[in-house]
Coordinates of C-alpha atoms in Angstrom, one line a residue:
M245 CA 0.4 -0.4 0.0
P246 CA 1.6 2.6 -1.0
F247 CA 1.5 6.6 -0.4
N248 CA -1.8 7.9 -1.8
D249 CA -0.9 10.1 -4.8
D250 CA -2.4 13.5 -2.6
F251 CA -0.1 12.7 0.1
L252 CA 0.7 15.8 1.8
W253 CA 4.7 16.1 1.4
G254 CA 6.6 19.6 2.3
G255 CA 8.5 21.8 5.4
A256 CA 7.1 23.0 8.7
V257 CA 7.6 26.9 10.2
A258 CA 6.3 29.1 12.8
A259 CA 6.1 33.2 12.1
N260 CA 8.0 33.9 15.0
Q261 CA 10.7 32.1 13.5
W262 CA 11.4 33.0 10.3
E263 CA 9.2 36.0 9.4
G264 CA 10.5 38.8 11.2
S265 CA 9.2 42.3 11.1
Y266 CA 7.9 42.5 15.1
D267 CA 6.6 45.7 14.7
I268 CA 5.5 46.4 11.6
D269 CA 2.3 46.8 10.1
G270 CA 0.5 47.4 13.8
K271 CA 1.8 44.1 15.0
G272 CA 1.8 43.5 18.4
L273 CA 4.2 42.0 20.4
S274 CA 3.8 38.3 21.2
I275 CA 5.1 35.8 23.9
A276 CA 8.5 34.9 21.3
D277 CA 9.5 39.0 21.2
V278 CA 10.9 38.7 24.9
Q279 CA 12.6 35.9 24.8
T280 CA 16.9 36.6 24.5
A281 CA 19.2 34.5 22.3
G282 CA 19.8 31.7 24.2
A283 CA 22.4 28.6 23.5
H284 CA 23.0 25.1 24.2
G285 CA 23.2 24.2 27.9
V286 CA 22.0 28.7 28.2
P287 CA 18.9 28.6 28.4
R288 CA 16.9 31.4 26.9
E289 CA 16.0 34.1 29.3
I290 CA 11.7 35.3 29.4
H291 CA 11.6 39.3 30.1
D292 CA 8.4 41.0 31.3
Y293 CA 8.9 43.6 28.1
I294 CA 11.6 44.4 25.5
H295 CA 14.7 45.6 26.9
E296 CA 17.1 48.3 25.3
G297 CA 20.1 47.0 23.5
V298 CA 19.1 43.1 23.9
Y299 CA 18.7 40.9 21.4
Y300 CA 15.7 39.0 20.6
P301 CA 16.3 36.3 17.9
S302 CA 12.4 37.1 16.4
H303 CA 12.2 40.4 15.9
D304 CA 14.2 39.7 12.5
G305 CA 14.0 35.7 12.0
I306 CA 15.4 35.9 8.4
D307 CA 13.0 38.2 7.3
T308 CA 10.5 35.9 5.6
Y309 CA 8.0 39.1 6.1
H310 CA 9.6 40.9 3.1
R311 CA 11.2 37.7 1.0
Y312 CA 8.1 35.4 0.7
R313 CA 8.1 35.2 -2.4
E314 CA 11.9 34.6 -2.5
D315 CA 11.3 31.4 -0.1
I316 CA 8.6 29.7 -1.8
A317 CA 10.0 30.2 -4.8
L318 CA 12.7 28.1 -3.5
F319 CA 9.2 25.2 -2.0
K320 CA 8.1 25.2 -5.4
E321 CA 11.2 24.1 -7.3
M322 CA 11.6 21.8 -4.6
G323 CA 8.2 20.2 -5.0
F324 CA 6.4 20.5 -1.9
K325 CA 2.6 19.2 -2.0
C326 CA 1.8 22.0 0.9
L327 CA 3.8 24.5 3.6
R328 CA 2.7 24.4 7.4
F329 CA 3.0 28.1 8.7
S330 CA 1.5 29.5 11.5
I331 CA -0.5 32.9 11.9
N332 CA 1.1 35.1 14.2
W333 CA -1.6 36.1 16.3
P334 CA -0.7 39.7 17.3
R335 CA -0.2 40.6 13.7
I336 CA -4.2 39.8 13.2
Y337 CA -5.2 41.0 16.5
P338 CA -2.9 43.3 18.3
Q339 CA -3.1 43.3 21.8
G340 CA -5.8 40.3 22.2
D341 CA -9.0 41.5 23.3
E342 CA -9.6 44.2 20.2
D343 CA -13.4 43.3 18.4
K344 CA -11.9 44.2 14.6
P345 CA -8.7 43.0 13.4
N346 CA -6.0 44.9 11.9
E347 CA -6.5 45.1 8.7
K348 CA -2.7 45.2 7.3
G349 CA -1.8 41.6 9.2
L350 CA -4.4 39.8 7.4
E351 CA -3.1 41.6 3.9
F352 CA 0.2 40.2 4.8
Y353 CA -1.8 37.0 4.4
D354 CA -3.8 37.1 1.9
K355 CA -0.4 37.6 0.5
F356 CA 1.2 34.8 1.6
I357 CA -1.4 32.2 1.1
D358 CA -2.4 33.1 -2.2
E359 CA 1.7 33.2 -3.3
L360 CA 1.3 29.3 -2.2
L361 CA -1.4 28.9 -3.9
R362 CA -0.2 30.1 -7.1
N363 CA 2.8 27.6 -6.7
N364 CA 0.2 25.2 -5.9
I365 CA 1.4 24.6 -2.3
E366 CA -0.9 24.0 0.0
P367 CA -1.6 25.8 2.9
V368 CA -1.3 24.5 6.5
I369 CA -2.1 26.7 9.4
T370 CA -1.3 26.2 12.7
L371 CA -3.0 28.9 14.7
S372 CA -1.4 29.2 18.1
H373 CA 2.7 28.4 17.1
Y374 CA 3.9 29.9 20.9
E375 CA 2.5 33.5 19.7
T376 CA -0.3 34.7 22.4
P377 CA -0.3 38.2 22.5
L378 CA 1.6 39.4 25.3
Y379 CA -1.2 42.1 26.2
L380 CA -3.0 39.2 27.1
V381 CA -0.2 37.4 29.5
D382 CA 0.6 40.8 31.2
H383 CA -3.8 41.7 31.5
Y384 CA -5.5 39.1 31.8
G385 CA -3.0 36.1 33.3
S386 CA -3.3 34.2 30.0
W387 CA -4.6 31.2 29.8
R388 CA -5.9 30.8 33.4
N389 CA -8.0 33.2 32.6
R390 CA -11.6 31.9 31.0
K391 CA -11.5 35.0 28.9
L392 CA -9.1 34.2 26.2
I393 CA -11.6 31.1 25.6
D394 CA -13.7 34.1 23.6
F395 CA -10.8 36.0 22.2
F396 CA -9.7 33.1 20.6
E397 CA -12.8 32.3 19.0
N398 CA -13.0 35.6 17.6
Y399 CA -9.0 35.7 15.7
C400 CA -10.1 32.0 14.8
R401 CA -13.5 32.9 13.3
T402 CA -12.2 36.0 11.2
V403 CA -9.6 33.6 10.2
F404 CA -11.9 30.8 8.8
E405 CA -14.0 33.7 7.1
R406 CA -11.4 35.4 5.5
Y407 CA -9.9 32.0 3.9
K408 CA -13.2 29.9 3.2
G409 CA -12.2 27.9 0.5
K410 CA -8.5 28.6 0.0
V411 CA -7.3 26.7 3.5
R412 CA -8.1 23.1 3.7
Y413 CA -5.9 22.3 7.2
Y414 CA -5.6 24.2 10.4
M415 CA -4.0 23.4 13.8
T416 CA -4.8 24.8 17.0
F417 CA -2.1 24.6 19.2
N418 CA 1.5 24.1 18.7
E419 CA 2.6 21.2 20.9
I420 CA -0.3 21.9 23.1
N421 CA 1.2 18.7 25.9
E422 CA 4.2 21.4 26.7
T423 CA 1.9 23.3 28.8
M424 CA 2.2 20.5 31.3
N425 CA 5.3 19.4 30.3
K426 CA 7.7 22.2 31.1
K427 CA 8.3 23.5 34.0
E428 CA 8.1 27.2 32.8
P429 CA 5.7 26.6 29.9
F430 CA 5.9 29.9 29.1
F431 CA 6.4 29.0 25.3
Q432 CA 2.9 27.6 24.7
A433 CA 0.6 29.2 27.6
G434 CA 1.7 32.0 28.3
L435 CA 1.6 31.3 32.2
R436 CA 4.2 33.4 34.6
F437 CA 3.4 32.1 38.1
K438 CA 3.0 33.9 41.2
E439 CA 4.6 33.4 44.6
G440 CA 2.4 31.2 46.3
E441 CA 0.5 29.5 43.6
D442 CA 0.1 25.7 43.0
S443 CA 2.1 25.4 39.4
N444 CA 0.6 22.1 38.7
S445 CA -3.8 23.5 39.3
V446 CA -2.8 26.5 36.7
K447 CA -0.9 24.3 34.5
V448 CA -4.7 21.8 34.6
I449 CA -6.8 25.1 34.1
A450 CA -5.2 26.6 31.7
S451 CA -4.9 23.0 30.0
H452 CA -8.9 23.3 30.3
N453 CA -9.7 26.8 28.6
M454 CA -7.1 26.2 26.1
F455 CA -9.5 22.5 25.5
L456 CA -12.4 24.5 25.2
A457 CA -11.1 27.1 22.6
S458 CA -10.1 24.6 20.4
A459 CA -13.3 23.1 20.0
K460 CA -15.2 25.9 20.0
A461 CA -12.7 26.3 17.0
V462 CA -13.1 22.6 15.4
K463 CA -17.3 23.6 15.7
L464 CA -17.0 27.6 14.0
A465 CA -14.8 25.9 11.5
H466 CA -17.2 22.9 10.3
E467 CA -19.7 26.1 10.4
I468 CA -18.1 27.9 8.2
D469 CA -16.8 25.4 6.0
A470 CA -17.6 21.8 5.6
G471 CA -14.8 21.1 4.1
I472 CA -11.9 22.4 6.2
K473 CA -10.4 19.6 8.4
V474 CA -8.8 21.2 12.4
G475 CA -6.1 18.9 14.0
C476 CA -4.6 19.0 17.4
M477 CA -0.9 19.0 17.7
V478 CA 1.5 17.4 20.2
Q479 CA 5.2 16.7 20.7
Y480 CA 5.5 13.0 20.6
P481 CA 8.1 11.9 22.8
T482 CA 8.2 8.2 21.9
T483 CA 9.5 6.8 25.3
Y484 CA 11.3 2.9 26.2
A485 CA 11.2 1.4 29.4
K486 CA 14.8 1.6 30.4
T487 CA 15.0 -2.3 31.6
A488 CA 12.4 -5.4 31.8
A489 CA 11.9 -4.6 35.4
P490 CA 7.8 -4.6 36.2
Q491 CA 8.6 -0.3 37.8
D492 CA 10.2 0.4 34.5
Q493 CA 7.2 -0.2 32.6
M494 CA 5.3 1.3 34.7
A495 CA 7.6 4.7 34.5
Q496 CA 7.7 4.2 30.6
R497 CA 3.1 4.5 31.1
F498 CA 4.1 7.8 33.9
Q499 CA 6.0 9.3 31.6
M500 CA 3.1 9.4 28.1
M501 CA 0.2 9.7 30.7
P502 CA 0.8 14.0 30.6
N503 CA 1.3 13.4 26.5
W504 CA -1.4 10.8 26.2
Y505 CA -3.6 13.4 28.5
Y506 CA -4.1 16.1 26.0
T507 CA -4.6 13.7 22.8
D508 CA -7.6 11.9 25.1
V509 CA -9.3 14.9 25.8
M510 CA -9.0 16.2 22.1
A511 CA -9.6 13.1 20.3
K512 CA -12.0 11.3 22.5
G513 CA -13.9 14.7 24.3
F514 CA -13.8 13.9 27.6
Y515 CA -11.4 13.5 30.2
T516 CA -10.8 9.7 30.1
N517 CA -9.0 7.4 32.8
L518 CA -5.6 8.0 32.4
C519 CA -6.6 11.7 32.3
K520 CA -8.1 11.3 36.0
A521 CA -4.8 9.3 37.0
Q522 CA -3.1 12.2 35.7
L523 CA -4.5 14.4 37.7
K524 CA -4.4 12.5 40.9
R525 CA -0.5 11.8 40.2
L526 CA -0.3 15.8 40.0
N527 CA -2.8 16.1 43.0
V528 CA -5.1 18.4 41.5
N529 CA -8.9 18.1 41.7
F530 CA -10.6 19.2 39.1
E531 CA -14.3 19.0 38.2
V532 CA -15.4 19.4 34.6
S533 CA -19.1 21.1 34.6
E534 CA -22.0 19.6 32.2
E535 CA -21.2 23.1 29.5
D536 CA -18.3 22.2 29.4
A537 CA -18.2 18.8 28.9
K538 CA -20.7 19.2 25.9
L539 CA -18.0 21.0 24.1
L540 CA -15.3 19.2 24.3
K541 CA -17.4 16.2 23.2
E542 CA -18.7 18.2 20.4
G543 CA -15.4 19.6 19.2
T544 CA -13.0 16.5 19.0
V545 CA -10.3 17.0 16.3
D546 CA -10.4 15.8 13.0
Y547 CA -6.8 14.3 12.8
I548 CA -3.8 13.8 15.0
A549 CA -1.0 16.2 14.3
F550 CA 2.5 15.4 16.1
S551 CA 6.7 16.6 16.1
Y552 CA 9.1 14.1 16.5
Y553 CA 12.9 14.5 16.9
F554 CA 13.7 11.8 19.4
S555 CA 13.0 9.0 22.2
S556 CA 13.6 8.9 25.8
T557 CA 14.3 6.1 27.9
A558 CA 12.0 5.6 31.8
R559 CA 12.9 4.0 34.3
C560 CA 11.9 4.4 38.7
D561 CA 13.9 4.7 41.3
D562 CA 14.0 3.5 44.8
T563 CA 10.9 6.1 45.5
S564 CA 8.9 5.1 42.3
D565 CA 10.0 7.9 41.1
C566 CA 9.6 8.4 37.0
I567 CA 12.9 9.2 35.9
V568 CA 13.6 10.0 32.1
K569 CA 16.4 10.2 30.4
R570 CA 18.2 10.3 26.3
D571 CA 20.4 7.8 27.2
N572 CA 19.8 5.1 25.0
P573 CA 23.1 3.3 24.6
Y574 CA 21.4 1.7 21.3
L575 CA 21.3 4.9 19.4
E576 CA 23.5 7.5 18.4
R577 CA 23.7 11.1 19.2
N578 CA 23.3 14.6 17.2
D579 CA 24.8 17.8 18.0
W580 CA 22.8 18.6 20.3
D581 CA 22.8 15.7 21.8
W582 CA 19.8 14.4 21.1
P583 CA 19.4 10.6 20.6
I584 CA 18.8 9.2 16.4
D585 CA 15.7 7.0 16.5
P586 CA 13.9 6.5 12.9
I587 CA 12.1 3.4 14.1
G588 CA 10.9 5.3 18.0
L589 CA 8.7 7.4 14.7
R590 CA 7.0 4.2 13.4
V591 CA 6.3 3.5 17.3
A592 CA 4.8 6.4 17.6
L593 CA 2.5 6.2 14.3
N594 CA 1.7 2.8 15.7
E595 CA 0.9 4.4 19.2
L596 CA -1.2 6.8 18.1
Y597 CA -3.1 5.4 15.0
D598 CA -3.8 2.2 17.8
R599 CA -5.0 4.4 20.6
Y600 CA -7.2 7.0 18.7
Q601 CA -7.8 5.3 15.1
M602 CA -8.2 9.1 13.3
P603 CA -5.6 10.4 10.8
L604 CA -1.8 11.2 12.5
F605 CA -0.4 14.3 10.3
V606 CA 4.0 14.2 10.8
V607 CA 4.2 18.4 11.4
E608 CA 7.8 18.3 12.2
N609 CA 10.7 15.7 11.8
G610 CA 13.9 16.9 11.1
L611 CA 18.4 17.0 12.8
G612 CA 19.4 20.5 13.7
L613 CA 23.4 20.4 12.7
D614 CA 26.5 23.0 13.3
E615 CA 26.8 24.3 9.7
H616 CA 29.1 26.1 7.3
P617 CA 29.0 26.2 3.6
D618 CA 33.0 25.1 1.9
E619 CA 34.7 27.2 -0.1
S620 CA 33.2 27.0 -3.0
G621 CA 29.9 28.0 -1.0
T622 CA 28.4 24.6 -0.6
I623 CA 27.0 22.7 2.5
N624 CA 27.0 18.7 1.6
D625 CA 24.9 18.1 4.2
Y626 CA 24.8 14.7 4.0
K627 CA 23.7 14.1 7.8
R628 CA 20.4 15.4 7.0
I629 CA 19.8 13.2 4.3
E630 CA 20.8 10.3 6.0
F631 CA 18.7 10.8 9.0
L632 CA 15.4 11.6 6.7
K633 CA 16.0 8.6 5.0
N634 CA 16.3 6.8 7.5
H635 CA 13.2 8.0 9.5
I636 CA 10.7 8.2 5.8
I637 CA 11.8 4.5 5.6
E638 CA 10.2 4.2 9.0
L639 CA 7.3 5.7 7.5
K640 CA 6.8 4.0 4.7
K641 CA 6.3 1.0 6.5
A642 CA 3.9 2.2 9.0
V643 CA 1.8 3.2 6.3
E644 CA 2.3 0.4 4.0
E645 CA 2.9 -2.2 7.2
D646 CA 0.9 -1.2 9.5
Y647 CA -2.0 0.3 7.7
V648 CA -1.4 3.4 10.0
D649 CA -4.0 6.6 8.0
L650 CA -1.5 9.4 7.2
I651 CA -2.1 12.8 6.0
G652 CA 1.4 14.1 4.9
Y653 CA 4.8 15.0 6.2
T654 CA 6.1 18.6 7.2
T655 CA 10.2 18.4 7.9
W656 CA 10.8 21.0 10.1
G657 CA 12.5 23.9 9.3
P658 CA 13.2 23.7 5.6
I659 CA 14.6 26.9 5.4
D660 CA 17.2 27.6 8.2
L661 CA 15.4 30.0 11.2
I662 CA 15.5 30.9 14.3
S663 CA 15.6 27.4 17.2
V664 CA 12.9 27.8 19.5
G665 CA 14.6 26.1 21.8
T666 CA 18.1 28.1 22.2
G667 CA 17.5 31.1 19.8
E668 CA 20.1 30.0 17.8
M669 CA 21.0 30.4 14.0
K670 CA 24.0 27.9 14.1
K671 CA 21.1 24.9 14.7
R672 CA 20.6 24.4 11.1
Y673 CA 17.6 22.2 10.2
G674 CA 16.7 23.7 6.6
F675 CA 17.4 22.6 3.1
I676 CA 18.0 25.9 2.3
Y677 CA 21.2 27.5 3.9
V678 CA 20.5 31.7 5.1
D679 CA 23.6 33.9 5.8
K680 CA 23.2 35.2 9.5
D681 CA 24.7 34.5 12.7
D682 CA 23.7 34.2 16.2
R683 CA 23.8 37.6 17.1
G684 CA 21.8 38.5 13.5
N685 CA 24.3 39.7 11.5
G686 CA 24.6 38.3 8.1
T687 CA 23.5 38.9 4.5
L688 CA 20.5 36.5 4.7
S689 CA 21.1 35.5 1.2
R690 CA 20.1 32.1 0.2
S691 CA 21.5 28.7 -1.0
R692 CA 20.9 25.2 -1.7
K693 CA 22.4 22.6 -0.1
K694 CA 22.7 19.0 -1.1
S695 CA 19.9 18.0 1.3
F696 CA 17.4 20.5 -1.4
D697 CA 18.2 18.2 -4.9
W698 CA 17.7 15.3 -2.6
Y699 CA 14.3 15.9 -1.2
K700 CA 13.4 17.5 -4.3
E701 CA 13.7 13.5 -5.6
V702 CA 11.9 11.8 -2.5
I703 CA 8.7 14.4 -3.2
A704 CA 8.8 13.8 -7.0
S705 CA 8.7 10.3 -6.5
N706 CA 6.5 10.1 -3.6
G707 CA 8.6 8.4 -1.5
E708 CA 9.6 5.9 -3.5
N709 CA 13.5 7.3 -4.4
L710 CA 15.6 7.9 -1.4

C-alpha cells in the first residue's frame, strides 16, 4: 500500500522563527518577542518587556515578511505539496482582545496564502505557535483566564472566514502538551506563576481552557466551511522502559500520561481514566461542568498532528519517581545530544493510531546541524539526508505494513530559521542555507544545500527514491 497520490509532502515553519518585522504594520508583541537568545546548555531568558540593547531573535527572524516570494519559489522548486506555517496572532489582533482585526496583518497573509496557491502549495495553518499576544499575558494572566477562550474564538472566526475556500487544514495549538511538560510553560500557554501559586493547578486550568478554545474552533470551522479539517498538535516523546523491570514499564506509562492526557481530551472528547489518573498524580482536584463536557464532546478534532525528533528511556528509582533520560545506548546522538531514533517514529505512529483510530499528520521532524559553506559555497549535509531518509523509511513501513492512516509529512525548518529552544541560528534544519549568525549578522541570502535536490527527488517519486 504505497502513499496516496495526494500525500502532503512539505516543510513546517513558525511565524516567530522566520517572519521578523515584529513591530511592523500594526503588529503587537507576542510572548516570543520578549525571549532572548540562548545556546546549547544556556537557557533563553524571558523578559517582562523589551529591554534596550538586548538581542531578541524573533524581531528579525530571517525576514520572510519581506522575502516570502523568494522562499516560496524555492519550496516550489523542491516540489512541495504543502507548507505548514503559523499565523502570528498579534499580527491580526495586536492585543488579542480587540473587536476588530488589524487589516494590515490580514493583508500580509492574504498575499502569502495566494502566493502559495499560485505555486500549487497547499497552506496548512497553525493558529497558535508560541505566539500568544503578550498583552493577554500581562492583563489577563494568559490561559488561566477563561476570557481567552472568547478572544481565541474571535481570532479563529476572522481567519476561517477570510480564508474560506483557500485553506483546508488547520491546527489549533502547537505542541499543546508542552503546557504540562515544562516547569515554566511560557512558550505555549504564556503562564507566569505567582508566588505561592500551585503551578500544577494552574497548568490544568490553562489546559482546560485551551481544550475548550480548540473545541470551539473546531465547531466554528465546520460551520463556516464543512471542508475544513482542524487537528490538535502535540510533541510526541516516544519512550521506552529502561529495563524489563516491571517498575520501569510503569515508568514508561507515567512518562506518556501527560502527553496522552491532551490527545485523549481533544480526540476522544472527554477526560478519560488516564486523564483522571494524571490529575491524581499532580494532586489536583478538577471537575468538568456539564456545559464544558458537552462542548468538548462536540468539538473533537479531525486529525492528530505531532512533532517527532528523538526518543527517551524511563525508569523508576527506589522512591517510585519516574526518571526520564535520553541515554539509550543503542542510539547515536546528534550535535545537540539528542538520540537519533528513526524506528521511534514508527512506534509513535502506531501508538497514536492504535489508540485513536483517526488520521495522523507528521508535521515536524528534522536534524539540527551546525553548518558552514565550504570554499565553493556548498553545504554537503549528508548527515541530514541520512537522518531524513531513515525516518521516511520507517514512516513508509507504518503506512504500507501497519496500515496507519497518514495525511502527510512536513520536515521541520525546510529553510534555516531561529531555533525555538535556544534562539540560535547555528542550529540549522533547512534544505536552504540562510546567511545569518547567532547575533543577527549576515546578508540573509538563501542558497541550496545538498539535501535540497535530494528532498526534491523524494517528493517527485512520492517517497520511492530515497
